[in-house]
Amino acid sequence: MKIYTKTGDSGTTSLLGGARVSKAHLRIEAYGTVDELNSFLGVLRDQPVNEKRLDLLKEIQDRLFTLGAELATEPGKDKVVKPDLLPSDIELLEKEMDEMEKHLEPLKNFILPGGHPSVSFAHVARCVCRRTERICIALNDESPVDGLVIQYLNRLSDFFFMLGRKMAQELGIEEVKWEPRKIK
C-alpha cells in the first residue's frame, strides 16, 4: 500500500463511513489537532524523567487514536468498526492525578510554564489539549460529538498540568510561580 493516494489533491478527504469533506472542515481540524496532541505526547513520553510512566503515556496515546477515530467517523455511521472510549479511561486519568497530588505540595499560586525543557513539554501538551477540547466543543455545536470525547480531553489537560508539576518535583526543579505586578 502506498502512503500517497492522490485522492486529497483537490483539498478533500474521506471520513470513516465514506463521506468526502473539505480538509478545512471543522471535523478534520478536530481530529488533526488530536494527532498534533498525540505527537506532543510522544515527545513528552520520550523524556527520561517519564521512563517509569512509559506504559501509562502509551495508553493515553492509544486513547487519543481512539478519540481521533471517533472524530473521523461520519455522523450517523454507527456501524463503522472502531475502538470505544470508555468511562474507565477517564477514571484512569483521575486516579493517576490523585496519586500525583498525594506527593505534591498544595498549589498556592498559578504556575508559569517552564523551569526545565521536560516540564515545558508537559505544558505545551496541556495547551494543545485545551485547544483540541475547544475545537471539539465547536464541532459539537454543529454536529454531535460523543460527550466522553470532550470529558476525556478536559481531564487530560488537567493530567498534563499535574504531570508537569510531578516532573518538576522529580527533577528537583522549583516550579515557576506567577507573581503579578503590584498595582500602583
Tab-separated table of C-alpha atoms in Angstrom:
chain	number	residue	atom	x	y	z
A	1	MET	CA	0.000	0.000	0.000
A	2	LYS	CA	1.403	3.394	-0.967
A	3	ILE	CA	1.315	6.209	1.563
A	4	TYR	CA	0.047	8.612	-1.063
A	5	THR	CA	-3.288	8.113	-2.792
A	6	LYS	CA	-3.668	11.444	-4.628
A	7	THR	CA	-7.356	11.473	-3.605
A	8	GLY	CA	-6.758	14.530	-1.440
A	9	ASP	CA	-5.092	16.610	-4.121
A	10	SER	CA	-8.282	18.610	-4.614
A	11	GLY	CA	-8.441	19.599	-0.936
A	12	THR	CA	-10.894	16.958	0.262
A	13	THR	CA	-10.540	13.844	2.378
A	14	SER	CA	-12.713	10.893	3.381
A	15	LEU	CA	-14.300	10.341	6.744
A	16	LEU	CA	-14.751	6.848	8.154
A	17	GLY	CA	-18.074	5.964	6.581
A	18	GLY	CA	-17.178	7.287	3.146
A	19	ALA	CA	-18.259	10.937	3.010
A	20	ARG	CA	-15.779	13.347	1.437
A	21	VAL	CA	-15.311	16.704	3.119
A	22	SER	CA	-13.005	19.689	2.789
A	23	LYS	CA	-9.688	19.334	4.560
A	24	ALA	CA	-10.623	22.662	6.188
A	25	HIS	CA	-13.786	21.136	7.726
A	26	LEU	CA	-14.031	21.526	11.497
A	27	ARG	CA	-14.203	17.731	11.901
A	28	ILE	CA	-10.821	17.409	10.154
A	29	GLU	CA	-9.434	20.230	12.308
A	30	ALA	CA	-10.632	18.354	15.402
A	31	TYR	CA	-9.021	15.018	14.663
A	32	GLY	CA	-5.958	16.692	13.146
A	33	THR	CA	-5.423	18.552	16.409
A	34	VAL	CA	-5.817	15.270	18.301
A	35	ASP	CA	-2.995	13.957	16.104
A	36	GLU	CA	-0.882	17.025	16.927
A	37	LEU	CA	-1.545	16.433	20.628
A	38	ASN	CA	-0.536	12.792	20.261
A	39	SER	CA	2.734	13.892	18.664
A	40	PHE	CA	3.486	16.246	21.563
A	41	LEU	CA	2.646	13.408	23.929
A	42	GLY	CA	5.244	11.303	22.098
A	43	VAL	CA	7.852	13.996	22.829
A	44	LEU	CA	6.719	14.100	26.448
A	45	ARG	CA	6.846	10.310	26.724
A	46	ASP	CA	10.410	10.322	25.387
A	47	GLN	CA	11.678	12.469	28.267
A	48	PRO	CA	13.959	10.452	30.598
A	49	VAL	CA	12.018	11.668	33.655
A	50	ASN	CA	8.970	9.778	32.331
A	51	GLU	CA	10.724	6.429	31.983
A	52	LYS	CA	8.584	4.853	34.706
A	53	ARG	CA	5.414	6.249	33.063
A	54	LEU	CA	6.030	4.875	29.565
A	55	ASP	CA	3.157	2.377	29.716
A	56	LEU	CA	0.703	4.949	31.056
A	57	LEU	CA	1.664	7.553	28.463
A	58	LYS	CA	1.474	4.958	25.671
A	59	GLU	CA	-2.012	4.002	26.883
A	60	ILE	CA	-3.034	7.666	26.695
A	61	GLN	CA	-1.626	7.809	23.154
A	62	ASP	CA	-3.721	4.750	22.289
A	63	ARG	CA	-6.822	6.505	23.671
A	64	LEU	CA	-6.033	9.555	21.551
A	65	PHE	CA	-6.041	7.332	18.451
A	66	THR	CA	-9.434	6.013	19.605
A	67	LEU	CA	-10.631	9.570	20.084
A	68	GLY	CA	-9.349	10.518	16.628
A	69	ALA	CA	-11.200	7.580	15.072
A	70	GLU	CA	-14.402	8.717	16.785
A	71	LEU	CA	-13.971	12.244	15.424
A	72	ALA	CA	-13.047	10.943	11.942
A	73	THR	CA	-16.286	8.967	11.672
A	74	GLU	CA	-19.071	10.352	9.526
A	75	PRO	CA	-22.004	11.345	11.755
A	76	GLY	CA	-24.755	8.718	11.718
A	77	LYS	CA	-22.443	5.894	10.589
A	78	ASP	CA	-22.850	3.808	13.749
A	79	LYS	CA	-21.791	0.556	12.080
A	80	VAL	CA	-18.196	1.723	11.449
A	81	VAL	CA	-15.954	-0.613	13.437
A	82	LYS	CA	-13.655	1.334	15.750
A	83	PRO	CA	-12.482	1.079	19.366
A	84	ASP	CA	-14.563	2.745	22.057
A	85	LEU	CA	-13.631	5.399	24.567
A	86	LEU	CA	-14.875	4.238	27.984
A	87	PRO	CA	-15.643	5.980	31.293
A	88	SER	CA	-12.842	3.870	32.780
A	89	ASP	CA	-10.384	5.763	30.543
A	90	ILE	CA	-11.360	8.994	32.312
A	91	GLU	CA	-11.236	7.271	35.696
A	92	LEU	CA	-7.648	6.183	34.984
A	93	LEU	CA	-6.607	9.802	34.445
A	94	GLU	CA	-8.350	10.829	37.663
A	95	LYS	CA	-6.668	8.016	39.614
A	96	GLU	CA	-3.249	8.980	38.272
A	97	MET	CA	-3.799	12.656	39.136
A	98	ASP	CA	-4.962	11.774	42.651
A	99	GLU	CA	-1.812	9.685	43.153
A	100	MET	CA	0.455	12.503	41.916
A	101	GLU	CA	-1.316	15.057	44.092
A	102	LYS	CA	-0.644	12.998	47.240
A	103	HIS	CA	3.076	13.655	46.783
A	104	LEU	CA	2.985	17.314	45.716
A	105	GLU	CA	2.891	20.493	47.755
A	106	PRO	CA	-0.570	22.048	47.771
A	107	LEU	CA	-0.994	24.553	44.966
A	108	LYS	CA	-0.962	28.117	46.339
A	109	ASN	CA	-0.031	30.066	43.208
A	110	PHE	CA	-0.545	29.967	39.491
A	111	ILE	CA	2.350	28.134	37.843
A	112	LEU	CA	4.114	29.520	34.783
A	113	PRO	CA	5.236	27.051	32.124
A	114	GLY	CA	8.949	26.392	32.220
A	115	GLY	CA	11.789	25.645	34.580
A	116	HIS	CA	13.054	22.658	32.595
A	117	PRO	CA	12.566	21.567	28.959
A	118	SER	CA	10.799	18.343	30.010
A	119	VAL	CA	8.345	20.274	32.192
A	120	SER	CA	7.761	22.729	29.348
A	121	PHE	CA	6.755	19.833	27.080
A	122	ALA	CA	4.037	18.919	29.593
A	123	HIS	CA	2.719	22.486	29.457
A	124	VAL	CA	2.765	22.518	25.642
A	125	ALA	CA	0.788	19.245	25.658
A	126	ARG	CA	-1.676	20.813	28.134
A	127	CYS	CA	-2.219	23.831	25.882
A	128	VAL	CA	-2.631	21.747	22.718
A	129	CYS	CA	-5.078	19.549	24.640
A	130	ARG	CA	-7.127	22.607	25.653
A	131	ARG	CA	-7.172	23.782	22.025
A	132	THR	CA	-8.295	20.319	20.945
A	133	GLU	CA	-11.077	20.459	23.510
A	134	ARG	CA	-12.222	23.882	22.254
A	135	ILE	CA	-12.300	22.656	18.655
A	136	CYS	CA	-14.319	19.583	19.658
A	137	ILE	CA	-16.788	21.794	21.533
A	138	ALA	CA	-17.138	23.997	18.439
A	139	LEU	CA	-17.673	20.877	16.320
A	140	ASN	CA	-20.294	19.683	18.801
A	141	ASP	CA	-22.169	22.948	18.239
A	142	GLU	CA	-22.691	21.935	14.583
A	143	SER	CA	-22.550	18.118	14.698
A	144	PRO	CA	-22.826	15.850	17.766
A	145	VAL	CA	-19.556	14.760	19.394
A	146	ASP	CA	-19.566	11.949	21.950
A	147	GLY	CA	-19.600	13.577	25.383
A	148	LEU	CA	-16.860	11.220	26.545
A	149	VAL	CA	-14.514	12.762	23.965
A	150	ILE	CA	-14.934	16.235	25.439
A	151	GLN	CA	-14.793	14.927	29.003
A	152	TYR	CA	-11.620	12.927	28.277
A	153	LEU	CA	-9.886	15.954	26.752
A	154	ASN	CA	-10.906	18.113	29.704
A	155	ARG	CA	-9.482	15.611	32.163
A	156	LEU	CA	-6.385	15.000	30.042
A	157	SER	CA	-5.395	18.676	30.096
A	158	ASP	CA	-5.638	18.571	33.905
A	159	PHE	CA	-3.488	15.423	33.831
A	160	PHE	CA	-0.785	17.208	31.807
A	161	PHE	CA	-0.755	20.061	34.336
A	162	MET	CA	-0.345	17.623	37.220
A	163	LEU	CA	2.264	15.652	35.270
A	164	GLY	CA	4.267	18.850	34.733
A	165	ARG	CA	4.197	19.504	38.472
A	166	LYS	CA	5.221	15.921	39.259
A	167	MET	CA	8.010	16.012	36.696
A	168	ALA	CA	9.344	19.256	38.218
A	169	GLN	CA	9.364	17.610	41.623
A	170	GLU	CA	11.158	14.521	40.344
A	171	LEU	CA	13.710	16.669	38.506
A	172	GLY	CA	14.315	18.770	41.614
A	173	ILE	CA	13.156	21.885	39.760
A	174	GLU	CA	11.393	24.669	41.613
A	175	GLU	CA	8.056	25.481	39.993
A	176	VAL	CA	7.932	28.911	38.379
A	177	LYS	CA	5.242	30.733	40.332
A	178	TRP	CA	3.346	33.606	38.797
A	179	GLU	CA	3.845	36.763	40.800
A	180	PRO	CA	1.646	39.518	39.421
A	181	ARG	CA	2.967	43.032	39.227
A	182	LYS	CA	1.856	45.235	42.103
A	183	ILE	CA	-0.938	47.610	41.151
A	184	LYS	CA	0.052	51.219	41.768
